[in-house]
mmCIF file of C-alpha atoms in Angstrom:
data_model
loop_
_atom_site.group_PDB
_atom_site.id
_atom_site.type_symbol
_atom_site.label_atom_id
_atom_site.label_comp_id
_atom_site.label_asym_id
_atom_site.label_seq_id
_atom_site.Cartn_x
_atom_site.Cartn_y
_atom_site.Cartn_z
ATOM 1 C CA MET A 1 -8.410 18.484 -7.230
ATOM 2 C CA ILE A 2 -9.328 16.447 -4.295
ATOM 3 C CA SER A 3 -8.480 17.237 -0.705
ATOM 4 C CA ARG A 4 -6.872 13.847 0.485
ATOM 5 C CA LEU A 5 -5.546 10.940 -1.251
ATOM 6 C CA GLY A 6 -4.398 8.101 0.220
ATOM 7 C CA VAL A 7 -1.837 5.616 -1.470
ATOM 8 C CA LEU A 8 -1.217 1.892 -1.042
ATOM 9 C CA GLY A 9 1.508 0.210 -3.089
ATOM 10 C CA GLY A 10 2.143 -3.703 -2.876
ATOM 11 C CA MET A 11 2.582 -6.604 -5.078
ATOM 12 C CA PHE A 12 -1.253 -7.431 -4.712
ATOM 13 C CA ASP A 13 -0.303 -11.111 -5.861
ATOM 14 C CA PRO A 14 -2.918 -11.695 -5.036
ATOM 15 C CA VAL A 15 -4.959 -8.965 -3.601
ATOM 16 C CA HIS A 16 -6.706 -10.259 -0.445
ATOM 17 C CA ASN A 17 -8.939 -8.972 2.251
ATOM 18 C CA GLY A 18 -6.281 -7.763 4.270
ATOM 19 C CA HIS A 19 -5.402 -5.317 1.230
ATOM 20 C CA ILE A 20 -8.771 -3.835 1.355
ATOM 21 C CA GLU A 21 -9.338 -3.699 5.113
ATOM 22 C CA ALA A 22 -6.113 -1.709 5.341
ATOM 23 C CA ALA A 23 -7.090 0.840 2.399
ATOM 24 C CA ARG A 24 -10.740 1.121 4.177
ATOM 25 C CA PHE A 25 -9.243 1.564 7.660
ATOM 26 C CA ALA A 26 -6.774 4.322 6.281
ATOM 27 C CA CYS A 27 -9.741 5.916 4.416
ATOM 28 C CA LYS A 28 -11.637 6.051 7.503
ATOM 29 C CA LEU A 29 -9.201 7.378 9.746
ATOM 30 C CA LEU A 30 -7.837 10.317 7.979
ATOM 31 C CA GLU A 31 -11.072 10.946 5.962
ATOM 32 C CA PHE A 32 -9.587 10.410 2.331
ATOM 33 C CA ASP A 33 -11.693 11.431 -0.733
ATOM 34 C CA LEU A 34 -9.888 8.735 -2.511
ATOM 35 C CA VAL A 35 -7.319 5.702 -2.124
ATOM 36 C CA LYS A 36 -5.398 4.781 -4.892
ATOM 37 C CA MET A 37 -4.187 1.098 -4.618
ATOM 38 C CA ILE A 38 -1.058 0.843 -6.826
ATOM 39 C CA PRO A 39 0.342 -2.600 -7.889
ATOM 40 C CA CYS A 40 4.064 -2.639 -7.925
ATOM 41 C CA HIS A 41 5.755 -3.893 -11.564
ATOM 42 C CA ILE A 42 9.605 -4.794 -10.617
ATOM 43 C CA PRO A 43 9.997 -4.461 -6.531
ATOM 44 C CA ASN A 44 13.566 -3.090 -5.182
ATOM 45 C CA HIS A 45 13.596 -5.149 -2.067
ATOM 46 C CA ARG A 46 11.694 -8.025 -2.595
ATOM 47 C CA ASN A 47 11.060 -10.912 -5.032
ATOM 48 C CA SER A 48 9.572 -10.481 -8.221
ATOM 49 C CA ALA A 49 5.725 -11.276 -8.618
ATOM 50 C CA VAL A 50 4.216 -14.749 -9.449
ATOM 51 C CA SER A 51 1.528 -13.731 -11.255
ATOM 52 C CA ASP A 52 1.681 -11.346 -14.733
ATOM 53 C CA LYS A 53 0.880 -7.936 -14.280
ATOM 54 C CA ASP A 54 -2.156 -7.694 -16.216
ATOM 55 C CA HIS A 55 -3.585 -10.438 -13.623
ATOM 56 C CA ARG A 56 -2.676 -8.738 -10.628
ATOM 57 C CA LEU A 57 -4.410 -5.502 -11.875
ATOM 58 C CA ASN A 58 -7.335 -7.095 -12.959
ATOM 59 C CA MET A 59 -7.823 -8.956 -9.778
ATOM 60 C CA LEU A 60 -7.159 -5.807 -8.025
ATOM 61 C CA ARG A 61 -10.051 -4.004 -9.764
ATOM 62 C CA LEU A 62 -12.334 -6.775 -9.281
ATOM 63 C CA ALA A 63 -11.863 -6.645 -5.534
ATOM 64 C CA ILE A 64 -12.266 -2.925 -5.270
ATOM 65 C CA ASP A 65 -15.085 -2.319 -7.967
ATOM 66 C CA SER A 66 -17.809 -2.070 -5.610
ATOM 67 C CA ASP A 67 -16.194 0.877 -3.393
ATOM 68 C CA ALA A 68 -15.752 4.103 -5.023
ATOM 69 C CA ARG A 69 -13.406 5.446 -2.563
ATOM 70 C CA LEU A 70 -10.731 2.953 -3.834
ATOM 71 C CA GLU A 71 -9.072 3.084 -7.403
ATOM 72 C CA ALA A 72 -6.512 0.867 -8.896
ATOM 73 C CA ASP A 73 -3.968 2.809 -10.552
ATOM 74 C CA ASN A 74 -1.402 1.144 -13.376
ATOM 75 C CA ILE A 75 0.903 4.115 -13.038
ATOM 76 C CA GLU A 76 4.020 1.634 -12.161
ATOM 77 C CA LEU A 77 2.944 -0.989 -14.619
ATOM 78 C CA LYS A 78 3.564 1.211 -17.221
ATOM 79 C CA ASN A 79 7.439 1.096 -16.918
ATOM 80 C CA ASN A 80 9.528 -1.484 -17.505
ATOM 81 C CA GLU A 81 11.681 -0.442 -14.825
ATOM 82 C CA VAL A 82 12.100 -0.805 -11.112
ATOM 83 C CA SER A 83 9.278 1.300 -9.051
ATOM 84 C CA TYR A 84 10.537 3.352 -6.760
ATOM 85 C CA SER A 85 7.918 5.166 -4.561
ATOM 86 C CA VAL A 86 9.769 8.320 -4.638
ATOM 87 C CA GLU A 87 9.261 8.616 -8.321
ATOM 88 C CA THR A 88 5.517 7.491 -7.984
ATOM 89 C CA LEU A 89 4.791 10.291 -5.466
ATOM 90 C CA ARG A 90 6.590 12.776 -7.595
ATOM 91 C CA THR A 91 4.334 11.783 -10.945
ATOM 92 C CA LEU A 92 1.412 12.215 -8.498
ATOM 93 C CA ARG A 93 2.422 15.298 -7.226
ATOM 94 C CA ALA A 94 3.250 16.663 -10.511
ATOM 95 C CA GLN A 95 -0.679 15.603 -11.521
ATOM 96 C CA LYS A 96 -1.863 17.933 -9.047
ATOM 97 C CA ILE A 97 -4.550 15.609 -8.380
ATOM 98 C CA ALA A 98 -4.752 16.181 -4.414
ATOM 99 C CA HIS A 99 -3.798 18.778 -1.814
ATOM 100 C CA SER A 100 -2.556 16.268 0.688
ATOM 101 C CA ILE A 101 -1.081 12.786 -0.299
ATOM 102 C CA VAL A 102 -0.534 10.251 2.323
ATOM 103 C CA LEU A 103 1.259 6.770 1.732
ATOM 104 C CA ILE A 104 -0.199 4.026 3.631
ATOM 105 C CA LEU A 105 1.950 1.147 4.649
ATOM 106 C CA GLY A 106 2.522 -1.355 7.400
ATOM 107 C CA MET A 107 4.856 -0.976 10.250
ATOM 108 C CA ASP A 108 7.338 -3.423 8.948
ATOM 109 C CA SER A 109 7.790 -1.358 5.885
ATOM 110 C CA PHE A 110 8.088 1.608 7.593
ATOM 111 C CA ASN A 111 10.791 0.382 9.602
ATOM 112 C CA THR A 112 12.817 -0.147 6.438
ATOM 113 C CA LEU A 113 12.129 3.496 5.078
ATOM 114 C CA THR A 114 15.752 4.549 5.615
ATOM 115 C CA LYS A 115 16.907 1.539 2.981
ATOM 116 C CA TRP A 116 14.680 3.168 0.354
ATOM 117 C CA PHE A 117 15.762 4.812 -2.906
ATOM 118 C CA GLU A 118 15.841 8.712 -2.120
ATOM 119 C CA TRP A 119 13.967 8.218 0.916
ATOM 120 C CA LYS A 120 14.249 11.580 2.597
ATOM 121 C CA GLU A 121 12.788 13.160 -0.302
ATOM 122 C CA LEU A 122 9.607 11.434 0.377
ATOM 123 C CA PHE A 123 8.960 13.748 3.348
ATOM 124 C CA SER A 124 8.459 16.917 1.096
ATOM 125 C CA LEU A 125 6.177 14.898 -0.994
ATOM 126 C CA CYS A 126 4.003 13.151 1.175
ATOM 127 C CA SER A 127 2.784 12.038 4.734
ATOM 128 C CA PHE A 128 2.865 8.642 6.325
ATOM 129 C CA CYS A 129 0.169 6.791 7.800
ATOM 130 C CA VAL A 130 1.545 3.677 9.340
ATOM 131 C CA LEU A 131 -0.506 0.564 10.167
ATOM 132 C CA ALA A 132 0.593 -1.295 13.161
ATOM 133 C CA ARG A 133 -0.560 -4.065 15.210
ATOM 134 C CA ALA A 134 -0.478 -2.917 19.101
ATOM 135 C CA GLY A 135 2.839 -3.120 20.654
ATOM 136 C CA LEU A 136 4.616 -2.568 17.559
ATOM 137 C CA GLN A 137 7.123 0.540 17.560
ATOM 138 C CA ILE A 138 9.047 2.410 15.181
ATOM 139 C CA ASP A 139 12.746 1.006 14.874
ATOM 140 C CA GLY A 140 14.847 3.404 16.836
ATOM 141 C CA ASN A 141 17.275 4.153 14.138
ATOM 142 C CA VAL A 142 14.408 5.170 11.586
ATOM 143 C CA TYR A 143 12.920 7.283 14.349
ATOM 144 C CA GLU A 144 16.045 9.220 14.794
ATOM 145 C CA GLU A 145 16.854 9.389 11.247
ATOM 146 C CA ALA A 146 13.245 10.373 9.936
ATOM 147 C CA GLY A 147 12.957 13.043 12.725
ATOM 148 C CA ALA A 148 9.908 11.470 13.976
ATOM 149 C CA HIS A 149 9.853 13.376 17.179
ATOM 150 C CA LYS A 150 8.992 16.402 14.991
ATOM 151 C CA ARG A 151 6.423 14.507 12.520
ATOM 152 C CA LEU A 152 4.350 12.287 14.885
ATOM 153 C CA ALA A 153 0.802 13.109 15.208
ATOM 154 C CA GLN A 154 -1.409 11.705 17.736
ATOM 155 C CA ASN A 155 -4.788 12.598 15.429
ATOM 156 C CA ALA A 156 -6.102 13.354 12.465
ATOM 157 C CA ALA A 157 -6.400 17.092 13.017
ATOM 158 C CA GLU A 158 -2.958 17.163 14.059
ATOM 159 C CA PHE A 159 -1.689 15.272 10.915
ATOM 160 C CA TYR A 160 -2.893 17.707 8.643
ATOM 161 C CA GLN A 161 -1.782 20.709 9.970
ATOM 162 C CA ASP A 162 1.338 20.365 7.791
ATOM 163 C CA LYS A 163 0.728 19.396 4.044
ATOM 164 C CA VAL A 164 3.441 16.754 3.906
ATOM 165 C CA GLY A 165 6.247 15.375 6.251
ATOM 166 C CA LYS A 166 3.903 14.091 9.067
ATOM 167 C CA ILE A 167 3.539 10.317 10.501
ATOM 168 C CA ILE A 168 0.424 8.863 12.537
ATOM 169 C CA ILE A 169 0.758 5.443 13.592
ATOM 170 C CA ALA A 170 -2.601 3.182 13.823
ATOM 171 C CA GLU A 171 -1.918 0.703 16.180
ATOM 172 C CA ASN A 172 -5.203 -0.978 16.153
ATOM 173 C CA PHE A 173 -4.964 -2.625 12.674
ATOM 174 C CA LYS A 174 -5.405 -6.255 13.076
ATOM 175 C CA HIS A 175 -5.066 -8.255 9.822
ATOM 176 C CA ASP A 176 -1.943 -10.049 9.364
ATOM 177 C CA ILE A 177 -2.566 -12.726 6.328
ATOM 178 C CA SER A 178 0.023 -12.212 3.494
ATOM 179 C CA SER A 179 -0.109 -12.859 -0.293
ATOM 180 C CA THR A 180 2.642 -15.421 0.324
ATOM 181 C CA GLU A 181 0.128 -17.462 2.569
ATOM 182 C CA ILE A 182 -2.320 -17.197 0.374
ATOM 183 C CA ARG A 183 -0.555 -18.509 -2.746
ATOM 184 C CA SER A 184 0.374 -21.275 -0.468
ATOM 185 C CA LYS A 185 -2.641 -22.193 0.782
ATOM 186 C CA LEU A 186 -4.124 -22.114 -2.823
ATOM 187 C CA ASN A 187 -1.344 -24.502 -3.875
ATOM 188 C CA ALA A 188 -2.239 -26.891 -1.118
ATOM 189 C CA LYS A 189 -5.893 -26.691 -2.089
ATOM 190 C CA GLU A 190 -7.128 -25.310 1.488
ATOM 191 C CA ASN A 191 -10.014 -23.243 1.868
ATOM 192 C CA ILE A 192 -9.291 -19.367 1.345
ATOM 193 C CA GLN A 193 -12.676 -18.036 0.442
ATOM 194 C CA ASN A 194 -12.715 -16.210 3.508
ATOM 195 C CA ASN A 195 -9.631 -14.418 2.665
ATOM 196 C CA LEU A 196 -10.303 -13.398 -0.692
ATOM 197 C CA ASP A 197 -13.026 -11.637 -2.528
ATOM 198 C CA SER A 198 -15.391 -13.884 -4.252
ATOM 199 C CA LYS A 199 -14.635 -12.564 -7.887
ATOM 200 C CA VAL A 200 -11.049 -12.623 -7.316
ATOM 201 C CA TYR A 201 -11.190 -16.076 -5.907
ATOM 202 C CA SER A 202 -13.226 -17.226 -9.142
ATOM 203 C CA TYR A 203 -10.389 -15.068 -11.460
ATOM 204 C CA ILE A 204 -7.932 -17.367 -9.718
ATOM 205 C CA HIS A 205 -9.404 -20.529 -10.732
ATOM 206 C CA GLU A 206 -10.549 -19.473 -14.227
ATOM 207 C CA HIS A 207 -7.053 -18.488 -14.917
ATOM 208 C CA ASP A 208 -5.415 -21.461 -13.463
ATOM 209 C CA LEU A 209 -3.179 -19.130 -11.252
ATOM 210 C CA TYR A 210 -0.747 -20.062 -8.790
ATOM 211 C CA LYS A 211 -0.458 -23.806 -9.236
ATOM 212 C CA LYS A 212 3.117 -24.975 -8.905
#
């Protein structure tokens, strides 16, 4: 059993440098032993993926194969059902792979937390690392309903005082590119090599992905 596990979910359609930077940023900030990057199969609050789940998993594995701290996990791709974070975290908890589990997400996602399926249980399963650009804040209603006043930690030491239920906000994460933008640029034949791992870029062209 490892001590600290980060969990970063997403469609990864395709995985881009912003995803990888988010995982590495959180890994450094909270000293994770491992970050599991988990592609979503059937989303609850967004459109379905453009690319097949196997392509998305393959691209993710290519993008992180040189970083031993990052691991692609197909836990959600195995089920032909809507992917709920609470169920994924229940499964990870049951596997007893880490003492502390931390869900990594952006402020925009965190601000929809109270709309998630069985969201209150998440605080008994994990803590939260919220990546935000400077000036972004927790939505007032989410702040109140989630009891953020008693959960917020100012640093890693304070964050790990409790096994679950804490929140830390990293206000200096500055990567804004989205997979939607990547797909649009690919379709427009714009140069996006600076936004993608070279192996992912080659894979997309080899398999003729994201062309309308």
